[in-house]
PDB file of C-alpha atoms in Angstrom:
ATOM      1  CA  MET A1376      89.889 105.659  59.806  1.00  0.00           C
ATOM      2  CA  PHE A1377      89.662 104.263  63.334  1.00  0.00           C
ATOM      3  CA  VAL A1378      87.030 102.423  65.375  1.00  0.00           C
ATOM      4  CA  LYS A1379      86.862 101.389  69.002  1.00  0.00           C
ATOM      5  CA  GLY A1380      89.167  98.452  69.684  1.00  0.00           C
ATOM      6  CA  ASP A1381      91.735  99.220  66.977  1.00  0.00           C
ATOM      7  CA  LEU A1382      95.347  98.756  68.104  1.00  0.00           C
ATOM      8  CA  VAL A1383      97.539 101.745  67.270  1.00  0.00           C
ATOM      9  CA  THR A1384     100.770 103.571  68.053  1.00  0.00           C
ATOM     10  CA  ARG A1385     101.653 107.291  67.979  1.00  0.00           C
ATOM     11  CA  SER A1386     104.156 108.582  65.425  1.00  0.00           C
ATOM     12  CA  SER A1387     105.064 111.602  67.587  1.00  0.00           C
ATOM     13  CA  TYR A1388     106.244 109.239  70.353  1.00  0.00           C
ATOM     14  CA  GLN A1389     108.225 106.953  68.014  1.00  0.00           C
ATOM     15  CA  HIS A1390     105.553 104.222  68.340  1.00  0.00           C
ATOM     16  CA  ASP A1391     106.751 103.433  71.881  1.00  0.00           C
ATOM     17  CA  VAL A1392     103.436 102.332  73.448  1.00  0.00           C
ATOM     18  CA  LEU A1393     100.738 100.043  72.092  1.00  0.00           C
ATOM     19  CA  PHE A1394      97.265 101.579  72.552  1.00  0.00           C
ATOM     20  CA  ARG A1395      93.741 100.466  71.843  1.00  0.00           C
ATOM     21  CA  VAL A1396      91.202 102.992  70.612  1.00  0.00           C
ATOM     22  CA  GLN A1397      88.599 103.670  73.297  1.00  0.00           C
ATOM     23  CA  GLU A1398      86.619 106.498  71.704  1.00  0.00           C
ATOM     24  CA  VAL A1399      86.692 108.385  68.401  1.00  0.00           C
ATOM     25  CA  GLN A1400      85.767 112.068  68.615  1.00  0.00           C
ATOM     26  CA  GLU A1401      85.641 114.681  65.880  1.00  0.00           C
ATOM     27  CA  ASN A1402      89.302 115.672  65.957  1.00  0.00           C
ATOM     28  CA  ARG A1403      90.724 113.515  68.752  1.00  0.00           C
ATOM     29  CA  VAL A1404      90.974 109.835  69.553  1.00  0.00           C
ATOM     30  CA  ILE A1405      90.906 108.635  73.180  1.00  0.00           C
ATOM     31  CA  LEU A1406      93.457 105.884  73.762  1.00  0.00           C
ATOM     32  CA  TYR A1407      93.995 103.284  76.495  1.00  0.00           C
ATOM     33  CA  GLY A1408      97.331 101.532  76.882  1.00  0.00           C
ATOM     34  CA  GLU A1409      97.082  97.857  75.955  1.00  0.00           C
ATOM     35  CA  ASP A1410      99.532  96.676  78.631  1.00  0.00           C
ATOM     36  CA  ILE A1411     100.173  99.794  80.714  1.00  0.00           C
ATOM     37  CA  ARG A1412      97.676 101.858  82.710  1.00  0.00           C
ATOM     38  CA  LEU A1413      97.952 104.991  80.577  1.00  0.00           C
ATOM     39  CA  GLU A1414      95.136 107.077  79.088  1.00  0.00           C
ATOM     40  CA  ALA A1415      95.996 109.494  76.302  1.00  0.00           C
ATOM     41  CA  ASP A1416      94.434 111.365  73.416  1.00  0.00           C
ATOM     42  CA  ALA A1417      95.854 112.043  69.978  1.00  0.00           C
ATOM     43  CA  SER A1418      95.050 113.442  66.583  1.00  0.00           C
ATOM     44  CA  PRO A1419      93.963 110.779  64.095  1.00  0.00           C
ATOM     45  CA  LEU A1420      96.788 112.006  61.864  1.00  0.00           C
ATOM     46  CA  ASP A1421      99.325 110.951  64.530  1.00  0.00           C
ATOM     47  CA  LEU A1422      98.077 107.370  64.769  1.00  0.00           C
ATOM     48  CA  VAL A1423      99.195 104.286  62.865  1.00  0.00           C
ATOM     49  CA  LYS A1424      97.391 100.962  62.965  1.00  0.00           C
ATOM     50  CA  VAL A1425      99.647  98.140  64.088  1.00  0.00           C
ATOM     51  CA  LYS A1426     100.223  95.478  61.446  1.00  0.00           C
ATOM     52  CA  SER A1427      99.745  91.825  62.323  1.00  0.00           C
ATOM     53  CA  GLU A1428     103.453  90.913  62.383  1.00  0.00           C
ATOM     54  CA  GLU A1429     104.329  93.894  64.568  1.00  0.00           C
ATOM     55  CA  LEU A1430     101.406  93.128  66.862  1.00  0.00           C
ATOM     56  CA  LYS A1431     102.563  89.534  67.197  1.00  0.00           C
ATOM     57  CA  ARG A1432     106.071  90.696  68.124  1.00  0.00           C
ATOM     58  CA  ARG A1433     104.799  93.144  70.737  1.00  0.00           C
ATOM     59  CA  LYS A1434     102.414  90.584  72.235  1.00  0.00           C
ATOM     60  CA  GLN A1435     105.202  88.027  72.496  1.00  0.00           C
ATOM     61  CA  GLN A1436     107.493  90.523  74.225  1.00  0.00           C
ATOM     62  CA  ALA A1437     104.739  91.465  76.690  1.00  0.00           C
ATOM     63  CA  LYS A1438     104.012  87.797  77.386  1.00  0.00           C
ATOM     64  CA  GLU A1439     107.680  87.079  78.111  1.00  0.00           C
ATOM     65  CA  GLU A1440     107.871  89.997  80.574  1.00  0.00           C
ATOM     66  CA  GLU A1441     104.739  88.830  82.369  1.00  0.00           C
ATOM     67  CA  GLU A1442     105.972  85.241  82.568  1.00  0.00           C
ATOM     68  CA  TYR A1443     109.317  86.413  83.960  1.00  0.00           C
ATOM     69  CA  SER A1444     107.621  88.350  86.768  1.00  0.00           C
ATOM     70  CA  TYR A1445     105.392  85.370  87.506  1.00  0.00           C
ATOM     71  CA  ARG A1446     108.413  83.039  87.758  1.00  0.00           C
ATOM     72  CA  LEU A1447     110.143  85.473  90.126  1.00  0.00           C
ATOM     73  CA  PHE A1448     107.082  85.583  92.338  1.00  0.00           C
ATOM     74  CA  ARG A1449     106.774  81.789  92.366  1.00  0.00           C
ATOM     75  CA  GLN A1450     110.373  81.539  93.585  1.00  0.00           C
ATOM     76  CA  ASP A1451     109.658  84.130  96.256  1.00  0.00           C
ATOM     77  CA  TYR A1452     106.493  82.271  97.251  1.00  0.00           C
ATOM     78  CA  GLN A1453     108.330  78.967  97.626  1.00  0.00           C
ATOM     79  CA  LEU A1454     110.845  80.579  99.985  1.00  0.00           C
ATOM     80  CA  MET A1455     108.039  82.130 102.046  1.00  0.00           C
ATOM     81  CA  ARG A1456     106.239  78.790 102.175  1.00  0.00           C
ATOM     82  CA  GLN A1457     109.352  76.934 103.361  1.00  0.00           C
ATOM     83  CA  LYS A1458     109.796  79.476 106.132  1.00  0.00           C
ATOM     84  CA  ARG A1459     106.117  79.142 107.046  1.00  0.00           C
ATOM     85  CA  ASP A1460     106.410  75.340 107.179  1.00  0.00           C
ATOM     86  CA  TYR A1461     109.447  75.651 109.425  1.00  0.00           C
ATOM     87  CA  ASP A1462     107.771  78.112 111.805  1.00  0.00           C
ATOM     88  CA  ALA A1463     104.462  76.214 111.947  1.00  0.00           C
ATOM     89  CA  SER A1464     106.220  72.933 112.827  1.00  0.00           C
ATOM     90  CA  SER A1465     108.556  74.515 115.429  1.00  0.00           C
ATOM     91  CA  GLY A1466     111.579  73.781 113.314  1.00  0.00           C
ATOM     92  CA  TYR A1467     110.120  70.564 111.830  1.00  0.00           C
ATOM     93  CA  GLN A1468     109.705  69.054 115.318  1.00  0.00           C
ATOM     94  CA  HIS A1469     105.969  68.453 114.858  1.00  0.00           C
ATOM     95  CA  GLU A1470     104.049  66.721 112.067  1.00  0.00           C
ATOM     96  CA  GLY A1471     100.745  68.574 112.453  1.00  0.00           C
ATOM     97  CA  ALA A1472      99.322  70.176 109.316  1.00  0.00           C
ATOM     98  CA  TYR A1473      98.207  73.797 109.434  1.00  0.00           C
ATOM     99  CA  PHE A1474      95.635  75.930 107.656  1.00  0.00           C
ATOM    100  CA  GLN A1475      95.789  79.484 106.345  1.00  0.00           C
ATOM    101  CA  LEU A1476      93.273  82.304 106.606  1.00  0.00           C
ATOM    102  CA  PRO A1477      92.944  83.981 103.204  1.00  0.00           C
ATOM    103  CA  SER A1478      92.891  87.756 102.870  1.00  0.00           C
ATOM    104  CA  ARG A1479      90.003  89.383 101.009  1.00  0.00           C
ATOM    105  CA  VAL A1480      90.875  91.711  98.127  1.00  0.00           C
ATOM    106  CA  LEU A1481      88.581  94.418  96.748  1.00  0.00           C
ATOM    107  CA  HIS A1482      89.898  95.502  93.346  1.00  0.00           C
ATOM    108  CA  LEU A1483      88.355  98.625  91.758  1.00  0.00           C
ATOM    109  CA  ASP A1484      89.435  99.120  88.156  1.00  0.00           C
ATOM    110  CA  GLY A1485      88.580 101.758  85.575  1.00  0.00           C
ATOM    111  CA  ASP A1486      89.297  99.336  82.730  1.00  0.00           C
ATOM    112  CA  ARG A1487      87.163  96.242  82.234  1.00  0.00           C
ATOM    113  CA  LEU A1488      89.807  94.394  80.186  1.00  0.00           C
ATOM    114  CA  TYR A1489      92.562  95.143  82.706  1.00  0.00           C
ATOM    115  CA  LEU A1490      90.277  93.935  85.488  1.00  0.00           C
ATOM    116  CA  LYS A1491      89.809  90.601  83.749  1.00  0.00           C
ATOM    117  CA  LYS A1492      93.577  90.235  83.273  1.00  0.00           C
ATOM    118  CA  CYS A1493      94.133  91.017  86.948  1.00  0.00           C
ATOM    119  CA  ILE A1494      91.469  88.570  88.136  1.00  0.00           C
ATOM    120  CA  ASP A1495      93.073  85.831  86.027  1.00  0.00           C
ATOM    121  CA  LEU A1496      96.434  86.534  87.693  1.00  0.00           C
ATOM    122  CA  TYR A1497      94.908  86.688  91.196  1.00  0.00           C
ATOM    123  CA  GLN A1498      93.497  83.223  90.553  1.00  0.00           C
ATOM    124  CA  GLN A1499      96.846  81.948  89.278  1.00  0.00           C
ATOM    125  CA  LEU A1500      98.431  83.244  92.472  1.00  0.00           C
ATOM    126  CA  GLY A1501      95.783  81.599  94.651  1.00  0.00           C
ATOM    127  CA  LEU A1502      94.190  84.820  95.907  1.00  0.00           C
ATOM    128  CA  GLN A1503      90.512  85.575  96.549  1.00  0.00           C
ATOM    129  CA  VAL A1504      89.312  88.792  94.914  1.00  0.00           C
ATOM    130  CA  HIS A1505      86.133  90.812  94.439  1.00  0.00           C
ATOM    131  CA  GLY A1506      86.655  92.729  91.182  1.00  0.00           C
ATOM    132  CA  ILE A1507      84.506  95.787  90.413  1.00  0.00           C
ATOM    133  CA  HIS A1508      84.622  97.796  87.183  1.00  0.00           C
ATOM    134  CA  LEU A1509      84.003 101.490  87.908  1.00  0.00           C
ATOM    135  CA  ASN A1510      84.745 104.749  86.139  1.00  0.00           C
ATOM    136  CA  GLU A1511      87.547 106.485  88.053  1.00  0.00           C
ATOM    137  CA  LYS A1512      85.282 109.496  88.738  1.00  0.00           C
ATOM    138  CA  ASP A1513      82.695 107.241  90.423  1.00  0.00           C
ATOM    139  CA  MET A1514      85.110 105.440  92.742  1.00  0.00           C
ATOM    140  CA  PRO A1515      85.027 107.985  95.625  1.00  0.00           C
ATOM    141  CA  HIS A1516      81.223 107.728  95.810  1.00  0.00           C
ATOM    142  CA  GLN A1517      81.039 103.930  95.911  1.00  0.00           C
ATOM    143  CA  VAL A1518      84.121 102.707  97.768  1.00  0.00           C
ATOM    144  CA  GLY A1519      82.588 103.202 101.233  1.00  0.00           C
ATOM    145  CA  ASP A1520      79.550 101.019 100.561  1.00  0.00           C
ATOM    146  CA  LEU A1521      81.737  98.368  98.924  1.00  0.00           C
ATOM    147  CA  ILE A1522      84.019  98.247 101.969  1.00  0.00           C
ATOM    148  CA  ASP A1523      80.980  97.824 104.230  1.00  0.00           C
ATOM    149  CA  LYS A1524      79.682  95.018 102.038  1.00  0.00           C
ATOM    150  CA  ILE A1525      82.906  93.081 101.407  1.00  0.00           C
ATOM    151  CA  ASN A1526      84.982  93.949 104.501  1.00  0.00           C
ATOM    152  CA  PRO A1527      88.275  93.619 102.567  1.00  0.00           C
ATOM    153  CA  ASP A1528      91.780  93.269 103.968  1.00  0.00           C
ATOM    154  CA  ILE A1529      93.246  94.914 100.840  1.00  0.00           C
ATOM    155  CA  VAL A1530      91.750  97.539  98.523  1.00  0.00           C
ATOM    156  CA  VAL A1531      93.174  98.207  95.049  1.00  0.00           C
ATOM    157  CA  ILE A1532      92.143 101.510  93.431  1.00  0.00           C
ATOM    158  CA  THR A1533      93.395 101.717  89.864  1.00  0.00           C
ATOM    159  CA  GLY A1534      92.513 102.286  86.231  1.00  0.00           C
ATOM    160  CA  HIS A1535      94.044 104.869  83.887  1.00  0.00           C
ATOM    161  CA  ASP A1536      95.896 108.100  84.502  1.00  0.00           C
ATOM    162  CA  SER A1537      98.389 110.456  82.882  1.00  0.00           C
ATOM    163  CA  TYR A1538     100.242 113.694  83.571  1.00  0.00           C
ATOM    164  CA  SER A1539     100.082 116.605  81.117  1.00  0.00           C
ATOM    165  CA  LYS A1540     102.743 119.296  81.507  1.00  0.00           C
ATOM    166  CA  ASN A1541     100.542 121.604  79.441  1.00  0.00           C
ATOM    167  CA  LYS A1542      98.003 121.611  82.297  1.00  0.00           C
ATOM    168  CA  GLY A1543     100.408 122.465  85.130  1.00  0.00           C
ATOM    169  CA  GLU A1544     103.459 121.542  87.176  1.00  0.00           C
ATOM    170  CA  LYS A1545     103.998 118.015  88.473  1.00  0.00           C
ATOM    171  CA  GLN A1546     102.811 118.975  91.961  1.00  0.00           C
ATOM    172  CA  ASP A1547      99.486 120.299  90.613  1.00  0.00           C
ATOM    173  CA  LEU A1548      96.774 117.607  90.822  1.00  0.00           C
ATOM    174  CA  ARG A1549      94.801 119.412  88.129  1.00  0.00           C
ATOM    175  CA  ALA A1550      97.502 118.410  85.637  1.00  0.00           C
ATOM    176  CA  TYR A1551      96.588 114.733  86.085  1.00  0.00           C
ATOM    177  CA  ARG A1552      93.747 112.913  84.404  1.00  0.00           C
ATOM    178  CA  HIS A1553      92.510 110.850  87.377  1.00  0.00           C
ATOM    179  CA  SER A1554      94.919 111.240  90.322  1.00  0.00           C
ATOM    180  CA  ARG A1555      92.530 113.472  92.265  1.00  0.00           C
ATOM    181  CA  TYR A1556      89.785 110.855  92.016  1.00  0.00           C
ATOM    182  CA  PHE A1557      92.161 108.137  93.210  1.00  0.00           C
ATOM    183  CA  ALA A1558      93.178 110.338  96.156  1.00  0.00           C
ATOM    184  CA  GLU A1559      89.538 111.076  97.048  1.00  0.00           C
ATOM    185  CA  THR A1560      88.780 107.356  96.919  1.00  0.00           C
ATOM    186  CA  VAL A1561      91.668 106.600  99.280  1.00  0.00           C
ATOM    187  CA  ARG A1562      90.441 109.244 101.740  1.00  0.00           C
ATOM    188  CA  GLU A1563      86.926 107.817 101.658  1.00  0.00           C
ATOM    189  CA  ALA A1564      88.323 104.322 102.281  1.00  0.00           C
ATOM    190  CA  ARG A1565      90.380 105.592 105.217  1.00  0.00           C
ATOM    191  CA  ARG A1566      87.269 107.131 106.768  1.00  0.00           C
ATOM    192  CA  LYS A1567      85.992 103.556 107.014  1.00  0.00           C
ATOM    193  CA  VAL A1568      89.256 101.956 108.178  1.00  0.00           C
ATOM    194  CA  PRO A1569      91.899 104.499 109.301  1.00  0.00           C
ATOM    195  CA  HIS A1570      94.701 102.112 110.323  1.00  0.00           C
ATOM    196  CA  LEU A1571      97.250 101.308 107.599  1.00  0.00           C
ATOM    197  CA  ASP A1572      97.769  97.745 108.857  1.00  0.00           C
ATOM    198  CA  GLN A1573      94.076  96.978 109.357  1.00  0.00           C
ATOM    199  CA  MET A1574      93.213  97.573 105.694  1.00  0.00           C
ATOM    200  CA  ILE A1575      95.961  97.883 103.101  1.00  0.00           C
ATOM    201  CA  ILE A1576      95.489 100.156 100.079  1.00  0.00           C
ATOM    202  CA  PHE A1577      97.197 100.318  96.707  1.00  0.00           C
ATOM    203  CA  ALA A1578      96.218 103.306  94.555  1.00  0.00           C
ATOM    204  CA  GLY A1579      97.231 104.785  91.231  1.00  0.00           C
ATOM    205  CA  ALA A1580      97.949 104.078  87.583  1.00  0.00           C
ATOM    206  CA  CYS A1581     100.374 105.401  84.970  1.00  0.00           C
ATOM    207  CA  GLN A1582     102.114 108.678  85.914  1.00  0.00           C
ATOM    208  CA  SER A1583      99.839 109.165  88.956  1.00  0.00           C
ATOM    209  CA  HIS A1584     100.621 111.748  91.653  1.00  0.00           C
ATOM    210  CA  PHE A1585     102.392 109.416  94.097  1.00  0.00           C
ATOM    211  CA  GLU A1586     102.770 111.900  96.958  1.00  0.00           C
ATOM    212  CA  SER A1587      99.089 112.809  97.181  1.00  0.00           C
ATOM    213  CA  LEU A1588      98.056 109.132  97.179  1.00  0.00           C
ATOM    214  CA  ILE A1589     100.449 108.305 100.020  1.00  0.00           C
ATOM    215  CA  ARG A1590      99.327 111.372 102.016  1.00  0.00           C
ATOM    216  CA  ALA A1591      95.696 110.355 101.500  1.00  0.00           C
ATOM    217  CA  GLY A1592      96.414 107.031 103.219  1.00  0.00           C
ATOM    218  CA  SER A1593      97.715 104.533 100.656  1.00  0.00           C
ATOM    219  CA  ASN A1594     100.239 101.929 101.757  1.00  0.00           C
ATOM    220  CA  PHE A1595     101.509 101.635  98.175  1.00  0.00           C
ATOM    221  CA  ALA A1596     100.970 103.879  95.167  1.00  0.00           C
ATOM    222  CA  SER A1597     102.236 104.971  91.759  1.00  0.00           C
ATOM    223  CA  SER A1598     104.160 106.738  90.278  1.00  0.00           C
ATOM    224  CA  PRO A1599     107.159 108.294  92.113  1.00  0.00           C
ATOM    225  CA  THR A1600     108.931 109.389  88.925  1.00  0.00           C
ATOM    226  CA  ARG A1601     105.713 109.757  86.883  1.00  0.00           C
ATOM    227  CA  VAL A1602     106.488 106.809  84.615  1.00  0.00           C
ATOM    228  CA  ASN A1603     104.048 104.260  83.240  1.00  0.00           C
ATOM    229  CA  ILE A1604     103.181 101.135  85.218  1.00  0.00           C
ATOM    230  CA  HIS A1605     102.181  97.723  83.926  1.00  0.00           C
ATOM    231  CA  ALA A1606      98.537  96.688  84.149  1.00  0.00           C
ATOM    232  CA  LEU A1607      99.377  93.723  86.415  1.00  0.00           C
ATOM    233  CA  ASP A1608     101.756  95.459  88.855  1.00  0.00           C
ATOM    234  CA  PRO A1609      99.114  96.016  91.579  1.00  0.00           C
ATOM    235  CA  VAL A1610      98.431  92.268  91.700  1.00  0.00           C
ATOM    236  CA  TYR A1611     102.035  91.403  92.570  1.00  0.00           C
ATOM    237  CA  ILE A1612     102.041  93.984  95.369  1.00  0.00           C
ATOM    238  CA  VAL A1613      98.824  92.486  96.766  1.00  0.00           C
ATOM    239  CA  ALA A1614     100.221  88.947  96.519  1.00  0.00           C
ATOM    240  CA  LYS A1615     103.436  89.806  98.359  1.00  0.00           C
ATOM    241  CA  ILE A1616     101.505  91.391 101.243  1.00  0.00           C
ATOM    242  CA  SER A1617      99.001  88.536 101.319  1.00  0.00           C
ATOM    243  CA  TYR A1618     101.700  85.875 101.646  1.00  0.00           C
ATOM    244  CA  THR A1619     103.859  87.744 104.188  1.00  0.00           C
ATOM    245  CA  PRO A1620     103.193  86.520 107.790  1.00  0.00           C
ATOM    246  CA  PHE A1621     101.243  89.034 109.852  1.00  0.00           C
ATOM    247  CA  MET A1622     104.024  89.165 112.483  1.00  0.00           C
ATOM    248  CA  GLU A1623     106.482  90.419 109.853  1.00  0.00           C
ATOM    249  CA  LYS A1624     106.818  93.740 108.065  1.00  0.00           C
ATOM    250  CA  ALA A1625     106.939  93.668 104.294  1.00  0.00           C
ATOM    251  CA  ASN A1626     110.044  95.561 103.260  1.00  0.00           C
ATOM    252  CA  VAL A1627     109.142  98.025 100.507  1.00  0.00           C
ATOM    253  CA  TRP A1628     111.892  96.846  98.148  1.00  0.00           C
ATOM    254  CA  ASP A1629     110.880  93.197  98.658  1.00  0.00           C
ATOM    255  CA  VAL A1630     107.339  94.142  97.667  1.00  0.00           C
ATOM    256  CA  LEU A1631     108.412  96.009  94.530  1.00  0.00           C
ATOM    257  CA  ARG A1632     111.152  93.766  93.155  1.00  0.00           C
ATOM    258  CA  ASN A1633     108.846  91.246  91.460  1.00  0.00           C
ATOM    259  CA  THR A1634     106.755  93.897  89.730  1.00  0.00           C
ATOM    260  CA  MET A1635     107.385  94.759  86.090  1.00  0.00           C
ATOM    261  CA  THR A1636     107.861  98.473  86.780  1.00  0.00           C
ATOM    262  CA  GLY A1637     109.940  98.558  89.974  1.00  0.00           C
ATOM    263  CA  GLU A1638     110.704 101.516  92.224  1.00  0.00           C
ATOM    264  CA  LYS A1639     110.583 104.164  89.481  1.00  0.00           C
ATOM    265  CA  GLY A1640     106.880 103.591  89.008  1.00  0.00           C
ATOM    266  CA  LEU A1641     105.839 102.167  92.385  1.00  0.00           C
ATOM    267  CA  GLY A1642     106.518 102.979  96.024  1.00  0.00           C
ATOM    268  CA  GLY A1643     105.087 102.733  99.497  1.00  0.00           C
ATOM    269  CA  VAL A1644     105.611 102.427 103.231  1.00  0.00           C
ATOM    270  CA  GLU A1645     106.503  99.492 105.461  1.00  0.00           C
ATOM    271  CA  THR A1646     103.401  97.394 105.966  1.00  0.00           C
ATOM    272  CA  ARG A1647     102.567  94.397 108.108  1.00  0.00           C
ATOM    273  CA  GLY A1648     101.814  91.164 106.250  1.00  0.00           C
ATOM    274  CA  LEU A1649      98.422  89.457 106.241  1.00  0.00           C
ATOM    275  CA  MET A1650      99.168  85.725 106.225  1.00  0.00           C
ATOM    276  CA  ARG A1651      97.822  83.949 109.329  1.00  0.00           C
ATOM    277  CA  THR A1652      98.282  80.235 109.943  1.00  0.00           C
ATOM    278  CA  GLY A1653      96.472  77.994 112.398  1.00  0.00           C
ATOM    279  CA  MET A1654      96.263  74.404 113.629  1.00  0.00           C
ATOM    280  CA  PRO A1655      94.930  71.755 113.479  1.00  0.00           C
ATOM    281  CA  TYR A1656      94.023  71.385 109.840  1.00  0.00           C
ATOM    282  CA  GLN A1657      90.777  69.482 109.195  1.00  0.00           C
ATOM    283  CA  LYS A1658      90.748  68.000 105.701  1.00  0.00           C
ATOM    284  CA  ASP A1659      86.982  67.929 105.351  1.00  0.00           C
ATOM    285  CA  GLU A1660      86.832  71.704 105.917  1.00  0.00           C
ATOM    286  CA  ASP A1661      89.346  72.320 103.089  1.00  0.00           C
ATOM    287  CA  MET A1662      90.192  75.662 104.645  1.00  0.00           C
ATOM    288  CA  ASP A1663      93.136  76.519 102.417  1.00  0.00           C
ATOM    289  CA  SER A1664      92.086  75.091  99.045  1.00  0.00           C
ATOM    290  CA  GLU A1665      91.724  78.569  97.504  1.00  0.00           C
ATOM    291  CA  TYR A1666      94.947  79.927  98.937  1.00  0.00           C
ATOM    292  CA  GLU A1667      97.671  77.726  97.501  1.00  0.00           C
ATOM    293  CA  LEU A1668      99.918  78.635  94.600  1.00  0.00           C
ATOM    294  CA  GLU A1669     100.450  75.451  92.579  1.00  0.00           C
TER     295      GLU A1669
END
C-alpha cells in the first residue's frame, strides 16, 4: 500500500502530524516528520495517505508559520543592526563604514531534505554554512575530523529523534531513538573545543533528552518537555547567536522567542554572541557581502 516518499498520517494519533514514508518493512513502516524532526514507526493498518486538498491545507499552514517566524527574526535583526550602527559610529558621530566578520556554521543533519531546507534558510538569513548529511549513529565518529577541517564557530547536531515510554523512563537514554548519539557527538566536539563560548553547539531533535545534551556540553538543545521541534528551529538559534555582538550575552529567552517551538521544546544557557565588526571598510574587498540580511 505504501512506498517511500508517500505522505501519511496516523489514525491512532488523530492524524496530528504529517509524515513521509522513509522505509517499508514487513509489518512496520518507518516514518519521518515532514516539518518536525520526529522519527516514528507504525503499522500499515494505522496509516492513511493524505489527500491532495488536505495536503495543500497543511502545507499552507506550515508555510504561514515559517513566514511568521522569519518576519519576527527580520524585525529582531533590524533592531540589532541599528544598535550596531550606533555603536560602530560612536553614537553617529563618525561617518566611517564598517565590516563584519562572519561566523562559520557546521550543520550535521540526519535528514537530507531537512538539511536542504535549513541551508535555504541560512542563505536567506545571510549566514555561511557547511551542511553535511550524516546518519545520526555516524555523527560521533566524524564530527572531530569535520571540526578540524572546517574550524567552525557554531556546530549544529540534529536529525530525527523520539522518546518511547515502552522502552523506559524519561531519564533513561535507552528509551530514545538517537539522543545518545547526539550526546556522544557533543562530547566528541567538546574534546576538540572545550570552551562554550569558543565554539557554540546546538544539539537535538524531536523529544530529545535535553538534560544529557546540556551536560555533554551543548549551549542549546532540545527538548526540555519532550515535545516535537520544527525542522528549522536550529537555524533561528544559530542566526540569533551569529548576529549578537561578541561583547554581549545572548539571553536564552531572546534566542528562543523567534523559533517556532519556543521554550517547551528548546532551551540552553547564556552564551556570548559572535558578531564582530571592524573598520575601515574597503569596498573592493567586499568583506560583508555574504553576511547581510536583505
